[in-house]
Coordinates of C-alpha atoms and ligand atoms in Angstrom, one line a residue:
X1 CA -16.5 10.1 17.7
X2 CA -18.0 13.3 16.5
X3 CA -15.0 15.4 17.5
X4 CA -13.3 14.2 14.4
X5 CA -14.2 14.5 10.7
X6 CA -13.4 11.5 8.7
X7 CA -12.5 11.1 5.0
X8 CA -13.8 7.8 3.6
X9 CA -12.2 5.6 1.0
X10 CA -13.6 2.5 -0.6
X11 CA -11.4 -0.2 -2.1
X12 CA -11.5 -3.9 -2.9
X13 CA -8.1 -4.4 -1.3
X14 CA -6.4 -2.4 1.4
X15 CA -2.7 -3.1 2.0
X16 CA -0.9 -1.7 5.0
X17 CA 2.7 -1.6 4.2
X18 CA 4.8 -0.8 1.2
X19 CA 7.8 -3.1 1.8
X20 CA 8.5 -6.0 -0.4
X21 CA 5.5 -8.0 0.9
X22 CA 2.9 -5.2 0.5
X23 CA 4.2 -4.1 -2.9
X24 CA 4.2 -7.7 -4.3
X25 CA 0.6 -8.1 -3.0
X26 CA -0.4 -4.7 -4.5
X27 CA 0.9 -5.7 -7.9
X28 CA -0.8 -9.1 -7.9
X29 CA -4.2 -7.7 -6.6
X30 CA -4.1 -5.0 -9.2
X31 CA -3.3 -7.5 -12.0
X32 CA -6.3 -9.4 -10.8
X33 CA -8.5 -6.5 -11.5
X34 CA -9.0 -5.2 -7.9
X35 CA -8.9 -1.5 -6.9
X36 CA -6.0 -1.4 -4.5
X37 CA -5.0 1.1 -1.8
X38 CA -1.5 0.8 -0.3
X39 CA -0.8 2.7 3.0
X40 CA 2.7 3.4 4.3
X41 CA 3.9 5.5 7.2
X42 CA 7.1 6.3 5.3
X43 CA 7.7 6.8 1.6
X44 CA 7.6 3.2 0.1
X45 CA 11.2 3.1 -0.8
X46 CA 12.2 3.7 2.8
X47 CA 10.5 0.6 4.0
X48 CA 13.0 -1.7 5.8
X49 CA 13.2 -4.1 2.8
X50 CA 15.4 -1.5 1.3
X51 CA 18.1 -2.5 3.8
X52 CA 18.3 -6.2 2.9
X53 CA 21.7 -6.9 1.6
X54 CA 22.6 -10.6 1.0
X55 CA 20.0 -12.2 -1.2
X56 CA 16.9 -14.2 -1.9
X57 CA 16.8 -18.0 -2.0
X58 CA 15.6 -20.3 -4.8
X59 CA 16.8 -23.7 -5.9
X60 CA 17.7 -22.5 -9.4
X61 CA 20.8 -24.8 -9.5
X62 CA 22.8 -22.3 -11.5
X63 CA 26.1 -23.1 -9.8
X64 CA 25.7 -26.6 -8.4
X65 CA 22.8 -29.0 -8.8
X66 CA 19.9 -28.1 -6.5
X67 CA 16.3 -29.1 -5.8
X68 CA 13.5 -27.3 -4.0
X69 CA 12.9 -30.4 -1.8
X70 CA 16.4 -29.9 -0.4
X71 CA 15.6 -26.3 0.2
X72 CA 12.4 -27.4 2.0
X73 CA 14.4 -29.8 4.2
X74 CA 17.0 -27.1 5.1
X75 CA 14.2 -24.6 6.0
X76 CA 12.5 -27.2 8.2
X77 CA 15.9 -28.1 9.9
X78 CA 16.7 -24.4 10.3
X79 CA 13.3 -23.8 11.9
X80 CA 14.2 -26.6 14.4
X81 CA 11.0 -28.4 13.2
X82 CA 8.7 -25.6 14.4
X83 CA 7.9 -24.4 10.9
X84 CA 4.6 -25.4 9.2
X85 CA 5.6 -27.8 6.5
X86 CA 2.7 -27.1 4.1
X87 CA 3.7 -23.4 4.0
X88 CA 7.4 -24.3 3.6
X89 CA 6.6 -26.7 0.7
X90 CA 4.6 -24.0 -1.1
X91 CA 7.4 -21.4 -0.6
X92 CA 10.3 -23.5 -1.7
X93 CA 8.4 -24.9 -4.7
X94 CA 7.3 -21.4 -5.9
X95 CA 10.8 -19.9 -5.4
X96 CA 12.4 -20.5 -8.8
X97 CA 9.4 -19.1 -10.6
X98 CA 9.3 -16.1 -8.3
X99 CA 12.9 -15.2 -9.1
X100 CA 12.3 -15.4 -12.8
X101 CA 9.2 -13.1 -12.4
X102 CA 11.3 -10.5 -10.6
X103 CA 13.9 -10.7 -13.3
X104 CA 11.3 -10.1 -15.9
X105 CA 10.0 -7.2 -13.9
X106 CA 13.5 -5.7 -14.3
X107 CA 15.3 -6.6 -11.1
X108 CA 19.0 -6.4 -12.1
X109 CA 20.4 -9.6 -10.6
X110 CA 24.2 -10.1 -10.5
X111 CA 25.3 -12.6 -13.2
X112 CA 27.8 -15.4 -13.3
X113 CA 30.4 -15.8 -16.1
X114 CA 27.8 -17.7 -18.2
X115 CA 25.2 -14.9 -17.9
X116 CA 23.1 -16.9 -15.5
X117 CA 21.8 -15.4 -12.2
X118 CA 24.7 -15.5 -9.7
X119 CA 24.0 -17.6 -6.5
X120 CA 26.0 -17.4 -3.3
X121 CA 26.4 -19.6 -0.3
X122 CA 24.4 -18.9 2.8
X123 CA 24.2 -20.5 6.3
X124 CA 22.4 -23.7 7.1
X125 CA 21.9 -24.7 3.5
X126 CA 23.1 -27.9 1.9
X127 CA 22.3 -30.2 -0.9
X128 CA 21.0 -33.8 -0.7
X129 CA 18.7 -33.3 2.4
X130 CA 21.6 -31.9 4.5
X131 CA 24.0 -34.7 3.6
X132 CA 25.7 -33.2 0.5
X133 CA 27.9 -30.2 0.1
X134 CA 27.2 -26.5 0.6
X135 CA 24.2 -25.3 -1.4
X136 CA 24.5 -22.1 -3.6
X137 CA 21.0 -20.8 -3.4
X138 CA 21.0 -17.1 -2.7
X139 CA 20.3 -14.9 -5.7
X140 CA 21.7 -11.4 -5.2
X141 CA 22.1 -8.0 -6.6
X142 CA 25.6 -7.5 -5.2
X143 CA 25.0 -6.8 -1.5
X144 CA 22.0 -4.5 -2.2
X145 CA 19.4 -7.0 -3.0
X146 CA 16.5 -5.5 -0.9
X147 CA 17.2 -2.1 -2.5
X148 CA 16.8 -3.5 -6.0
X149 CA 13.8 -5.6 -5.0
X150 CA 11.9 -2.7 -3.4
X151 CA 12.5 -0.3 -6.3
X152 CA 11.6 -2.9 -8.9
X153 CA 8.3 -3.7 -7.1
X154 CA 7.5 0.0 -6.5
X155 CA 7.9 0.8 -10.2
X156 CA 5.6 -2.1 -11.0
X157 CA 3.0 -1.0 -8.5
X158 CA 3.0 2.5 -10.0
X159 CA 2.7 1.0 -13.4
X160 CA -0.4 -1.0 -12.2
X161 CA -2.0 2.2 -10.9
X162 CA -2.0 1.1 -7.2
X163 CA -3.3 4.1 -5.1
X164 CA -0.6 5.0 -2.6
X165 CA -1.4 6.8 0.7
X166 CA 2.0 7.9 1.9
X167 CA 2.7 9.1 5.4
X168 CA -0.6 7.6 6.6
X169 CA -0.3 5.9 9.9
X170 CA -2.7 3.0 10.4
X171 CA -4.1 3.2 13.9
X172 CA -6.5 0.3 14.4
X173 CA -8.4 -2.4 12.6
X174 CA -12.2 -2.0 12.3
X175 CA -13.8 -5.2 13.4
X176 CA -17.5 -5.7 13.5
X177 CA -19.5 -7.6 16.1
X178 CA -19.0 -10.9 14.1
X179 CA -15.3 -10.4 14.1
X180 CA -15.1 -9.5 10.4
X181 CA -12.4 -7.0 9.4
X182 CA -14.0 -4.1 7.5
X183 CA -10.9 -2.0 7.0
X184 CA -9.1 0.4 9.3
X185 CA -8.7 3.9 10.5
X186 CA -5.5 5.9 9.7
X187 CA -4.0 9.3 10.6
X188 CA -2.5 11.4 7.8
X189 CA 0.5 13.0 9.5
X190 CA 1.0 15.6 6.8
X191 CA -2.5 17.2 7.0
X192 CA -3.7 15.9 10.4
X193 CA -6.8 14.3 8.8
X194 CA -8.3 11.0 9.9
X195 CA -9.2 8.6 7.2
X196 CA -11.4 5.5 7.2
X197 CA -10.5 2.8 4.7
X198 CA -13.3 0.4 3.8
X199 CA -12.1 -2.8 2.1
X200 CA -13.2 -6.3 1.4
X201 CA -9.8 -7.6 2.2
X202 CA -7.3 -5.9 4.5
X203 CA -3.7 -7.2 4.1
X204 CA -1.3 -6.4 6.9
X205 CA 2.3 -6.2 5.6
X206 CA 3.6 -4.0 8.4
X207 CA 7.0 -5.7 8.9
X208 CA 8.8 -6.9 12.0
X209 CA 9.2 -5.5 15.5
X210 CA 13.0 -5.5 16.0
X211 CA 12.7 -2.1 17.7
X212 CA 11.6 -4.0 20.9
X213 CA 15.4 -4.4 21.5
X214 CA 18.1 -1.7 22.0
X215 CA 20.6 -3.2 19.7
X216 CA 19.0 -4.2 16.4
X217 CA 19.7 -4.1 12.6
X218 CA 16.0 -3.1 12.1
X219 CA 15.1 0.4 11.2
X220 CA 13.4 2.7 13.8
X221 CA 10.1 2.3 11.9
X222 CA 10.1 -1.5 12.6
X223 CA 7.7 -1.3 15.5
X224 CA 5.3 -4.1 14.5
X225 CA 2.3 -1.8 14.3
X226 CA 0.2 -4.5 12.5
X227 CA 1.0 -7.1 15.1
X228 CA -0.1 -4.7 17.8
X229 CA -3.3 -3.8 16.0
X230 CA -4.1 -7.6 16.0
X231 CA -3.4 -7.8 19.7
X232 CA -5.8 -4.9 20.3
X233 CA -8.4 -6.7 18.2
X234 CA -8.2 -9.7 20.5
X235 CA -6.1 -11.8 18.1
X236 CA -3.1 -13.6 19.7
X237 CA 0.4 -13.4 18.3
X238 CA 2.3 -16.6 17.5
X239 CA 5.8 -17.8 18.5
X240 CA 6.9 -14.4 19.8
X241 CA 9.7 -15.9 21.9
X242 CA 11.7 -16.6 18.8
X243 CA 13.9 -13.6 18.1
X244 CA 16.8 -13.9 15.6
X245 CA 20.1 -12.4 16.5
X246 CA 22.3 -11.9 13.5
X247 CA 25.9 -12.9 14.3
X248 CA 27.5 -9.9 12.6
X249 CA 26.1 -6.6 13.6
X250 CA 28.8 -3.8 13.4
X251 CA 30.1 -3.4 17.0
X252 CA 28.8 -0.2 18.5
X253 CA 25.9 0.6 16.1
X254 CA 24.5 -2.8 15.2
X255 CA 24.5 -2.0 11.5
X256 CA 24.2 -5.2 9.6
X257 CA 27.3 -6.8 8.0
X258 CA 25.6 -9.3 5.6
X259 CA 25.9 -13.0 6.0
X260 CA 26.8 -12.8 2.3
X261 CA 30.3 -11.7 3.5
X262 CA 30.7 -15.1 5.2
X263 CA 29.1 -16.7 2.1
X264 CA 31.9 -15.2 0.1
X265 CA 34.5 -16.6 2.5
X266 CA 34.9 -14.1 5.4
X267 CA 35.9 -15.8 8.7
X268 CA 35.4 -15.1 12.4
X269 CA 38.2 -15.0 15.0
X270 CA 38.6 -14.4 18.7
X271 CA 41.2 -12.4 20.6
X272 CA 43.7 -15.3 20.4
X273 CA 43.4 -15.3 16.6
X274 CA 41.5 -18.6 16.7
X275 CA 38.9 -19.5 14.1
X276 CA 36.6 -20.6 16.9
X277 CA 33.6 -21.7 14.8
X278 CA 35.7 -24.8 14.0
X279 CA 35.0 -25.9 17.6
X280 CA 31.2 -25.2 17.6
X281 CA 30.2 -26.3 14.1
X282 CA 33.1 -28.4 12.6
X283 CA 31.3 -29.0 9.4
X284 CA 29.7 -25.7 8.5
X285 CA 31.8 -23.3 10.6
X286 CA 30.8 -19.7 9.7
X287 CA 28.0 -21.0 7.6
X288 CA 26.2 -22.7 10.4
X289 CA 22.7 -21.5 11.3
X290 CA 22.5 -17.9 12.7
X291 CA 21.3 -19.0 16.2
X292 CA 24.2 -21.4 16.5
X293 CA 26.9 -18.8 15.6
X294 CA 25.4 -16.1 17.8
X295 CA 25.5 -18.4 20.8
X296 CA 29.1 -19.4 20.0
X297 CA 30.2 -15.8 19.8
X298 CA 28.6 -15.0 23.2
X299 CA 30.3 -18.0 24.7
X300 CA 33.6 -16.8 23.4
X301 CA 33.1 -13.4 24.9
X302 CA 31.8 -14.8 28.2
X303 CA 34.9 -17.1 28.2
X304 CA 37.2 -14.1 28.1
X305 CA 38.3 -14.5 24.5
X306 CA 36.5 -11.4 23.2
X307 CA 38.5 -8.7 21.2
X308 CA 39.2 -5.1 21.9
X309 CA 40.1 -3.3 25.1
X310 CA 36.9 -4.5 26.8
X311 CA 37.0 -8.0 25.3
X312 CA 33.4 -7.5 24.3
X313 CA 33.2 -8.3 20.6
X314 CA 34.8 -10.5 17.9
X315 CA 36.5 -10.0 14.5
X316 CA 35.3 -10.7 11.0
X317 CA 38.2 -11.0 8.5
X318 CA 37.8 -10.3 4.8
X319 CA 41.4 -9.3 4.1
X320 CA 42.2 -12.6 2.4
X321 CA 39.4 -12.2 -0.2
X322 CA 40.4 -11.0 -3.7
X323 CA 39.8 -7.2 -4.2
X324 CA 37.8 -7.9 -7.4
X325 CA 35.3 -10.0 -5.4
X326 CA 34.8 -7.2 -2.8
X327 CA 34.2 -4.7 -5.6
X328 CA 31.7 -6.9 -7.4
X329 CA 29.9 -8.8 -4.6
X330 CA 30.3 -6.7 -1.4
X331 CA 30.6 -3.1 -2.3
X332 CA 28.1 -1.9 0.3
X333 CA 30.0 -3.7 3.1
X334 CA 33.2 -1.8 2.1
X335 CA 31.2 1.5 2.1
X336 CA 29.4 0.8 5.4
X337 CA 32.6 -0.2 7.3
X338 CA 34.5 2.7 5.9
X339 CA 31.8 5.3 6.8
X340 CA 30.7 4.0 10.2
X341 CA 33.8 2.3 11.5
X342 CA 36.6 4.0 9.5
X343 CA 37.9 0.6 8.5
X344 CA 39.5 -0.6 5.3
X345 CA 38.3 -4.2 5.0
X346 CA 41.1 -5.2 2.6
X347 CA 43.4 -4.6 5.6
X348 CA 41.5 -4.5 8.9
X349 CA 39.1 -6.9 10.5
X350 CA 35.5 -5.7 11.2
X351 CA 34.5 -5.7 14.9
X352 CA 31.2 -7.5 15.2
X353 CA 28.7 -8.4 17.8
X354 CA 25.3 -10.2 17.5
X355 CA 22.3 -7.9 17.1
X356 CA 18.6 -8.5 16.9
X357 CA 17.7 -9.0 13.2
X358 CA 14.5 -10.7 12.6
X359 CA 11.3 -11.5 14.5
X360 CA 10.1 -15.0 13.6
X361 CA 6.8 -14.5 15.5
X362 CA 3.8 -12.5 14.4
X363 CA 0.3 -12.8 13.2
X364 CA -0.8 -16.4 13.0
X365 CA -1.8 -17.5 9.5
X366 CA -2.6 -20.6 7.5
X367 CA -0.6 -21.3 4.4
X368 CA -3.0 -19.0 2.4
X369 CA -2.0 -16.2 4.7
X370 CA -5.5 -15.9 6.2
X371 CA -5.3 -14.7 9.8
X372 CA -6.2 -17.3 12.4
X373 CA -7.6 -17.0 15.8
X374 CA -8.4 -19.5 18.5
X375 CA -11.5 -19.6 20.7
X376 CA -11.7 -20.5 24.4
X377 CA -12.2 -24.2 23.5
X378 CA -9.0 -24.2 21.4
X379 CA -10.9 -24.3 18.0
X380 CA -9.2 -22.5 15.2
X381 CA -11.0 -20.0 13.0
X382 CA -10.0 -17.7 10.2
X383 CA -10.7 -14.0 10.6
X384 CA -12.9 -13.0 7.6
X385 CA -11.4 -10.1 5.6
X386 CA -8.0 -10.2 7.3
X387 CA -4.7 -11.4 5.8
X388 CA -1.1 -11.0 6.9
X389 CA 2.1 -11.4 4.9
X390 CA 5.8 -10.7 5.2
X391 CA 7.7 -10.3 8.5
X392 CA 4.5 -9.3 10.3
X393 CA 3.0 -12.7 9.7
X394 CA 3.8 -16.0 11.3
X395 CA 2.8 -18.4 8.5
X396 CA 5.1 -20.1 9.8
X397 CA 7.8 -20.7 7.3
X398 CA 10.7 -19.9 9.7
X399 CA 9.6 -21.6 12.8
X400 CA 12.1 -21.2 15.6
X401 CA 14.9 -19.7 13.4
X402 CA 14.9 -18.2 9.9
X403 CA 17.5 -19.1 7.3
X404 CA 19.2 -16.2 5.7
X405 CA 17.6 -15.2 2.4
X406 CA 14.3 -16.9 3.1
X407 CA 12.9 -13.6 4.3
X408 CA 12.8 -11.8 1.0
X409 CA 11.5 -15.0 -0.6
X410 CA 8.6 -15.2 1.8
X411 CA 7.6 -11.6 0.9
X412 CA 7.3 -12.3 -2.8
X413 CA 5.8 -15.8 -2.7
X414 CA 3.1 -15.1 -0.1
X415 CA 2.7 -11.5 -1.2
X416 CA 1.8 -12.6 -4.7
X417 CA -0.6 -15.4 -3.5
X418 CA -2.3 -13.1 -1.0
X419 CA -2.8 -10.3 -3.7
X420 CA -4.3 -12.8 -6.1
X421 CA -6.7 -14.3 -3.6
X422 CA -7.8 -10.9 -2.4
X423 CA -8.6 -9.9 -6.0
X424 CA -10.8 -13.0 -6.3
X425 CA -12.7 -12.0 -3.1
X426 CA -14.0 -8.8 -4.6
X427 CA -17.6 -8.1 -3.6
X428 CA -20.1 -5.6 -5.0
X429 CA -20.9 -3.7 -1.8
X430 CA -18.9 -2.7 1.3
X431 CA -20.4 -3.8 4.7
X432 CA -21.8 -0.8 6.6
X433 CA -19.6 0.5 9.4
X434 CA -21.3 1.3 12.8
X435 CA -20.2 3.8 15.4
X436 CA -19.6 0.9 17.8
X437 CA -17.0 -0.5 15.4
X438 CA -15.1 2.7 15.3
X439 CA -15.4 3.6 18.9
X440 CA -12.6 1.6 20.6
X441 CA -10.0 2.8 18.1
X442 CA -10.9 6.4 18.4
X443 CA -11.3 6.4 22.2
X444 CA -7.7 5.1 22.5
X445 CA -6.4 7.7 20.0
X446 CA -8.2 10.6 21.6
X447 CA -7.3 9.7 25.2
X448 CA -3.6 9.3 24.1
X449 CA -3.5 12.8 22.6
X450 CA -4.6 14.3 25.9
X451 CA -2.2 12.5 28.2
X452 CA -0.8 15.0 30.6
X453 CA 1.6 13.2 33.0
X454 CA 5.3 13.7 33.3
X455 CA 7.0 10.9 31.2
X456 CA 7.8 11.3 27.6
X457 CA 7.1 8.4 25.2
X458 CA 10.7 8.3 24.0
X459 CA 11.9 7.6 27.5
X460 CA 9.6 4.6 27.9
X461 CA 10.6 3.3 24.5
X462 CA 14.2 3.4 25.5
X463 CA 13.5 1.7 28.9
X464 CA 11.6 -1.2 27.4
X465 CA 14.3 -1.7 24.8
X466 CA 16.9 -2.0 27.6
X467 CA 14.7 -4.4 29.6
X468 CA 14.3 -6.7 26.6
X469 CA 18.0 -6.4 25.6
X470 CA 19.1 -7.7 29.0
X471 CA 16.1 -9.9 30.1
X472 CA 15.1 -11.7 26.9
X473 CA 18.4 -11.9 25.0
X474 CA 20.4 -14.8 23.4
X475 CA 20.7 -16.7 26.7
X476 CA 17.6 -16.8 28.8
X477 CA 16.5 -18.3 32.2
X478 CA 13.6 -18.1 34.5
X479 CA 15.0 -15.4 36.8
X480 CA 15.9 -13.1 33.9
X481 CA 12.5 -13.5 32.3
X482 CA 10.6 -13.0 35.5
X483 CA 12.5 -9.9 36.1
X484 CA 11.9 -8.6 32.6
X485 CA 8.2 -9.2 33.0
X486 CA 8.2 -7.3 36.3
X487 CA 10.0 -4.3 34.8
X488 CA 7.8 -4.3 31.7
X489 CA 4.8 -4.1 34.1
X490 CA 6.2 -0.9 35.6
X491 CA 6.7 0.6 32.2
X492 CA 3.1 -0.4 31.2
X493 CA 1.8 1.3 34.3
X494 CA 3.9 4.4 33.7
X495 CA 2.5 4.5 30.1
X496 CA -1.1 4.3 31.3
X497 CA -0.7 6.7 34.2
X498 CA 2.1 9.1 33.6
X499 CA 2.5 9.7 29.8
X500 CA 3.0 13.2 28.6
X501 CA 2.1 14.4 25.1
X502 CA 3.1 18.0 24.8
X503 CA 2.2 18.6 21.2
X504 CA -1.6 18.8 20.9
X505 CA -1.7 19.3 17.1
X506 CA -2.3 16.6 14.6
X507 CA 0.2 17.8 12.0
X508 CA 3.7 16.2 12.0
X509 CA 3.2 15.4 15.7
X510 CA 6.3 13.3 16.4
X511 CA 5.4 13.1 20.1
X512 CA 2.1 11.4 19.3
X513 CA 3.8 9.1 16.7
X514 CA 6.3 8.0 19.3
X515 CA 3.5 7.3 21.8
X516 CA 1.6 5.2 19.3
X517 CA 4.7 3.2 18.4
X518 CA 5.7 2.8 22.1
X519 CA 2.2 1.4 22.8
X520 CA 2.7 -1.1 20.0
X521 CA 6.2 -2.1 21.1
X522 CA 5.1 -2.5 24.7
X523 CA 2.3 -4.9 23.9
X524 CA 4.7 -7.0 21.8
X525 CA 7.5 -6.9 24.4
X526 CA 5.1 -8.2 27.1
X527 CA 3.9 -11.1 24.9
X528 CA 7.5 -11.9 23.9
X529 CA 8.7 -12.0 27.5
X530 CA 5.8 -14.2 28.7
X531 CA 6.0 -16.5 25.7
X532 CA 9.7 -17.0 26.4
X533 CA 9.1 -17.5 30.1
X534 CA 6.5 -20.2 29.4
X535 CA 8.4 -22.1 26.8
X536 CA 10.5 -24.4 29.0
X537 CA 12.9 -25.9 26.4
X538 CA 15.6 -24.7 24.0
X539 CA 14.7 -24.6 20.3
X540 CA 16.1 -22.5 17.5
X541 CA 16.7 -19.0 18.6
X542 CA 15.1 -19.5 22.0
X543 CA 17.8 -20.7 24.3
X544 CA 17.0 -21.4 28.0
X545 CA 20.1 -22.1 30.2
X546 CA 17.7 -23.8 32.6
X547 CA 16.2 -26.0 29.9
X548 CA 19.0 -26.5 27.4
X549 CA 17.4 -29.4 25.5
X550 CA 14.7 -29.4 22.8
X551 CA 11.7 -31.2 24.1
X552 CA 9.4 -32.3 21.2
X553 CA 7.2 -34.3 23.5
X554 CA 5.9 -31.2 25.3
X555 CA 6.9 -28.3 23.2
X556 CA 6.6 -29.2 19.5
X557 CA 3.8 -26.6 19.2
X558 CA 3.2 -22.9 18.4
X559 CA 2.7 -20.5 21.2
X560 CA -0.2 -18.0 21.1
X561 CA 0.0 -15.0 23.3
X562 CA -3.0 -12.7 23.9
X563 CA -2.7 -9.5 25.9
X564 CA -5.5 -7.5 27.6
X565 CA -5.6 -3.8 28.2
X566 CA -4.0 -4.2 31.6
X567 CA -1.0 -5.9 30.1
X568 CA -1.9 -9.4 31.3
X569 CA -0.8 -12.1 29.0
X570 CA -2.8 -15.3 28.4
X571 CA -1.2 -18.2 26.5
X572 CA -2.7 -20.9 24.3
X573 CA -1.0 -23.3 21.9
X574 CA -1.6 -24.8 18.5
X575 CA -0.2 -27.8 16.7
X576 CA 2.6 -27.5 14.1
X577 CA 1.5 -28.6 10.6
X578 CA 4.0 -31.4 10.0
X579 CA 3.3 -32.2 6.4
X580 CA 3.0 -30.5 3.0
X581 CA 1.9 -31.6 -0.4
X582 CA 3.8 -32.3 -3.6
X583 CA 2.1 -29.8 -5.9
X584 CA 2.1 -32.0 -9.0
X585 CA 1.1 -35.3 -7.5
X586 CA -0.5 -34.2 -4.3
X587 CA 1.7 -36.8 -2.5
X588 CA 2.3 -36.1 1.2
X589 CA 5.7 -34.6 2.0
X590 CA 6.8 -34.7 5.6
X591 CA 10.1 -34.4 7.5
X592 CA 9.8 -35.7 11.0
X593 CA 12.0 -34.1 13.8
X594 CA 15.7 -35.1 13.9
X595 CA 18.6 -33.9 15.9
X596 CA 19.9 -30.6 14.5
X597 CA 23.7 -30.4 14.1
X598 CA 25.8 -28.3 11.8
Ligands
LIG1 C1 19.3 -4.9 7.7 C2 18.5 -6.0 7.2 C3 19.0 -6.9 6.2 C4 18.3 -7.9 5.8 N1 18.8 -8.7 4.8 C5 18.0 -9.7 4.3 C6 18.5 -10.5 3.2 O1 19.5 -10.3 2.6 N2 17.7 -11.5 2.7 C7 16.5 -11.8 3.3 O2 15.8 -12.7 2.8 N3 16.0 -11.1 4.3 C8 16.8 -10.0 4.8 N4 16.3 -9.3 5.9 C9 14.9 -9.5 6.3 C10 13.9 -8.9 5.4 O3 14.5 -7.8 4.7 C11 12.7 -8.4 6.1 O4 12.1 -9.4 6.8 C12 11.7 -7.9 5.0 O5 12.3 -6.9 4.2 C13 10.4 -7.3 5.7 O6 9.6 -6.9 4.6 P1 8.1 -6.5 4.9 O7 7.5 -6.2 3.5 O8 7.4 -7.6 5.7 O9 8.1 -5.2 5.8 P2 9.0 -3.9 5.7 O10 9.9 -3.8 4.5 O11 9.6 -3.7 7.0 O12 7.9 -2.8 5.4 C14 6.9 -2.5 6.4 C15 5.9 -1.5 5.7 O13 4.8 -1.3 6.6 C16 4.6 0.1 6.7 N5 4.0 0.3 8.0 C17 4.3 -0.2 9.2 N6 3.5 0.3 10.2 C18 2.6 1.1 9.6 C19 1.5 1.8 10.0 N7 1.1 1.9 11.3 N8 0.8 2.5 9.1 C20 1.1 2.5 7.8 N9 2.2 1.8 7.3 C21 2.9 1.1 8.2 C22 5.9 0.8 6.6 O14 5.8 2.1 6.2 C23 6.6 -0.1 5.5 O15 6.1 0.4 4.2 C24 17.0 -8.2 6.3 C25 16.5 -7.4 7.4 C26 17.3 -6.3 7.8 C27 16.7 -5.5 9.0

């Protein structure tokens, strides 16, 4: 596209995203001797990882005896058996070492009375393969764990001379005719320049797409840009129907109230003052899995037992907890509720309602984080030069439902491994880039800039969020999902035919930024709705009123959703990897499906 001048950069490893996953990979690749570029559309320390509160899991056993095999079992049970067991085994086995590494990098973990790393209780985690007592596995920095993690890793990345490209927006992958990824093209919003990054390995660490919903704990930047780049490159996204609702979003704003609060003893009550979780999960109560609690809360509200004048939320009580505990373990929750709800948690309950929190689906990967694609005959291939990590990826360690505190763990374990592998794949020369490789990305960008219809991108973004909030929510059925798909089609058509971009410049053009993100959200919304419509069973976070039972015979498989440029979705499926390896002995480890009760 001759209308634009490009600035070229050549690196061994290109990382898109400076959240926990991207930064951990950057440090590892750089330690491995690679030249590393790290792109971020916001300053690195504003990546969504900064908002993580509760903790990061590892079977350190500092409080009660623990074992990474129990952690593995809990993760598989939490995933409702959809998680890939080889990747889960790797993550859980690596976890204790990963925490010690973070500590040695300077992460200021909260300590117990013996000076060991403090570990709190989190939902869905037990000892003895689910048969023992509550596990204490979540290592935390008070309730600001993500903030500490991100700042620690950013300091390390600066120390390792990673080259940061900040406020660069990745537009599209550059794929050659053999489906190799050669790098990508990005727009620098500060100067308006376009940049081409050539790399031997491109690592997507672009985070989740929680912004597909209206009520979410995810930041406004969580638009799944890397996922959408894959869709445009003809790569399907996996398990997109699995959307995690966090039980305790602050009523009204959806701001997260960490599960760590319940881990420290907070309890949920309905309008009758009843601790209703005793009925739904008699054993684990408020520490059941997130999908189980979110559904229970909605059933309370639908049953007329909601709190407040509209009976549309529930209460989380912390007033029985010792003030010293709140000071040392939950200071941010005290601050958030005081600022945003004018509540004193030592006295008042917190009004809460489930909010979208985590997107289990994403870019399909094997346990080495290499991106996978499937051809028309159903054969699986890796995409040379392309790797995905963090919330953008579907490796899949979370399957149908993520356990709290396994998200941050995934970032550092797979981030490190991906960075190391990328450093090992250094080559001497970059593959040449043809005009044909660049053309699709730039045609899309250029035509978007000149859209001159009547509808602002912001309006379409809001509409699609509402459609998903109502049509593909905690409880789903065929009619709701059919309707969501129809409405998304109208939004798709409006985007194609009637979009208006008023600002024609390339410098700080928020209008264009919004249009790019809305395009990304729309593609993922359509795949999410269709994947949910096609999966005719209930598993983990995907609940169908019309198919309320898990059906392993027909549905113990990953969904793959492709979308074409007209918004039509095509589904394929791939097998779940049901076994992992014991690292020391290479013995096979496998947990076959069981009934999932808490
Ligand atoms: C409020 C909240 C609390 C949480 N608490 C916990 C917790 O306590 N424990 C836990 O385990 N998990 C928690 N999670 C989940 C976990 O924090 C996230 O899954 C994780 O931080 C995602 O990290 P990431 O590195 O994949 O992406 P992110 O941190 O989201 O970073 C994405 C990066 O990609 C960049 N990027 C995106 N698109 C582009 C583009 N087009 N061009 C250039 N750059 C781009 C962004 O600038 C950013 O740097 C929480 C999540 C939320 C929302």
